[in-house]
Phi, psi and omega in degrees: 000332207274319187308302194297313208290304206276289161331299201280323198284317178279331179103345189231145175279349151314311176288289174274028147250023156285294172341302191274015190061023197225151158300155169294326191279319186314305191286346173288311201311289261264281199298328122353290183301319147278347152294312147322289197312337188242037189030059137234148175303121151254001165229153171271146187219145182220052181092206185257060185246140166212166183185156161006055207290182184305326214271327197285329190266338164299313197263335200292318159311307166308331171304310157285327161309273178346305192269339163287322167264018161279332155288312167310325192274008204237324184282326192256024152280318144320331198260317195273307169312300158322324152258358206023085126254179182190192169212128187251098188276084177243131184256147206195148175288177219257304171324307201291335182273325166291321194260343182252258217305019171248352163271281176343317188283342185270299165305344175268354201277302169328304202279328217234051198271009181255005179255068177319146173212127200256084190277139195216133258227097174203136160326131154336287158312318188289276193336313176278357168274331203268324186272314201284337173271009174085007186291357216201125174290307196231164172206125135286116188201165157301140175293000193299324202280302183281102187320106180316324191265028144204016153255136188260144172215172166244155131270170189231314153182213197268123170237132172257144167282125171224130154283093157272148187191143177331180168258019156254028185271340178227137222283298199294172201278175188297082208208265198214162175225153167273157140336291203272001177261345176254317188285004137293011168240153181296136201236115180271088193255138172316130178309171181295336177280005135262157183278348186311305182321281200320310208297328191287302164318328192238003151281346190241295191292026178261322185260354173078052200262118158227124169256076191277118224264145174254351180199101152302135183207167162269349187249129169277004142338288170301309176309345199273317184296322161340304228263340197293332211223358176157120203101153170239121191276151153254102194218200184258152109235130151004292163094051157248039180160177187251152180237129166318098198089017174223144143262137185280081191258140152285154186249098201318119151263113165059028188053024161240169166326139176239115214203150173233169181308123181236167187203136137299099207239141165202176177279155201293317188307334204208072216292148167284180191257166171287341173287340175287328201253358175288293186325330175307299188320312155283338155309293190299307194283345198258328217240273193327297191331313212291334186261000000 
């Protein structure tokens, strides 16, 4: 593209590989080769007068447009190497921001002060609709969302679905409930835009289970305020603390714990920087091992 620019601003393929450091036949093969690629004629040629074609004088702004902001994008790689800065868009469920990034942003904020991390609040499906439009640099998310053929993921470990609820709603000391002793309670459960929901659903019908929910919400929050006073909210956690006024039980599947994968995840299209995948490293080692 730079060879059509450079050709076309001067008028001679002479003129523009002496510019370009290139032979006259080299700098011919290149513009040729886009002239393929994009199947149009872009110069007219006449013994050795050449210009323009209709199509070549159509694209040339746009062309030029193209290598400037191919240069900006090359100055501010430069710029960023030199200073390391940046900006990091990571997207996380509401636990993982609460109980990890407020501890985790003031020390990376320290090791790191030229590395913004913008953090934004989302359910499992929205967070992988949000990386494929490109909104979101990174997601702590399940791993079910990354998709291999437009995701790159780390893992990062195991988050368990724990059932809260006052301590008389289950007899037993704080441990574990089957499926079929929690769908006989008023069931506070998370919308369809968390996996939480899908992984529970398809854990009861498996067990032959229906889990009907008396109150649905997108905030697990709410639901945890719900469980204080009635219902057993079901949600994700971590296991870095006890929540106030709930007992925590795992939730029994096939007699294991019922719990899935999360990863660091982003697009395959669109590699990350080296502080992004620094920033992954520091998440696993300052936090996660530890819950």
């Amino acid at each position: 593209m730079k060879s059509f620019v450079t050709t076309a601003q001067l008028g001679s393929v002479t003129s523009a590989a002496e510019r370009l450091n290139l032979t006259q036949p080299a700098l011919s093969r290149q513009i040729q080769r886009l002239e393929q690629e994009l199947g149009l004629p872009l110069f007219q040629r006449s013994g050795r007068n050449l210009r323009l074609s209709v199509h070549g004088d159509r694209l040339l702004v746009d062309a030029q447009a193209v290598l400037a902001a191919s240069k900006r994008l090359h100055d501010a790689v430069a710029e960023m190497r030199e200073g390391e800065c940046g900006l990091l868009r990571v997207g996380a469920c509401s636990q993982v921001i609460e109980r990890h990034m407020s501890e985790v942003l003031p020390a990376w904020k320290r090791d790191n002060p030229n590395i913004d991390i913008r953090l934004e609040e989302g359910g499992g499906a929205e967070l992988a609709r949000r990386l494929d439009d490109n909104e979101l640099h990174l997601a702590i998310n399940a791993r079910h969302f990354a998709r291999p053929d437009r995701f790159s993921r780390i893992d990062i470990g195991a988050m368990r679905v724990r059932a809260f609820c006052i301590p008389s709603v289950f007899t037993a000391e704080p441990g574990a409930v089957t499926l079929a002793q929690l769908c006989r309670q008023p069931l506070l459960l998370l919308n369809r835009w968390h996996f939480t929901r899908e992984l529970l659903e398809t854990a009861c019908q498996a067990e032959g289970c229906l889990a009907q929910p008396t109150l649905e919400s997108g905030s697990p929050h709410t639901l945890l305020a719900i469980a204080r006073s009635s219902g057993v909210a079901v949600v994700p956690h971590l296991g870095t603390g006890p929540v106030e006024g709930l007992l925590a039980h795992d939730i029994l599947h096939r007699g294991r714990p019922l719990d899935f994968e999360i990863s660091a995840i982003w697009p395959s299209a669109m590699p990350l920087p080296g502080y992004g995948r620094r920033f992954i490293a520091y998440l696993r080692e300052c936090l996660l091992p530890a819950s």
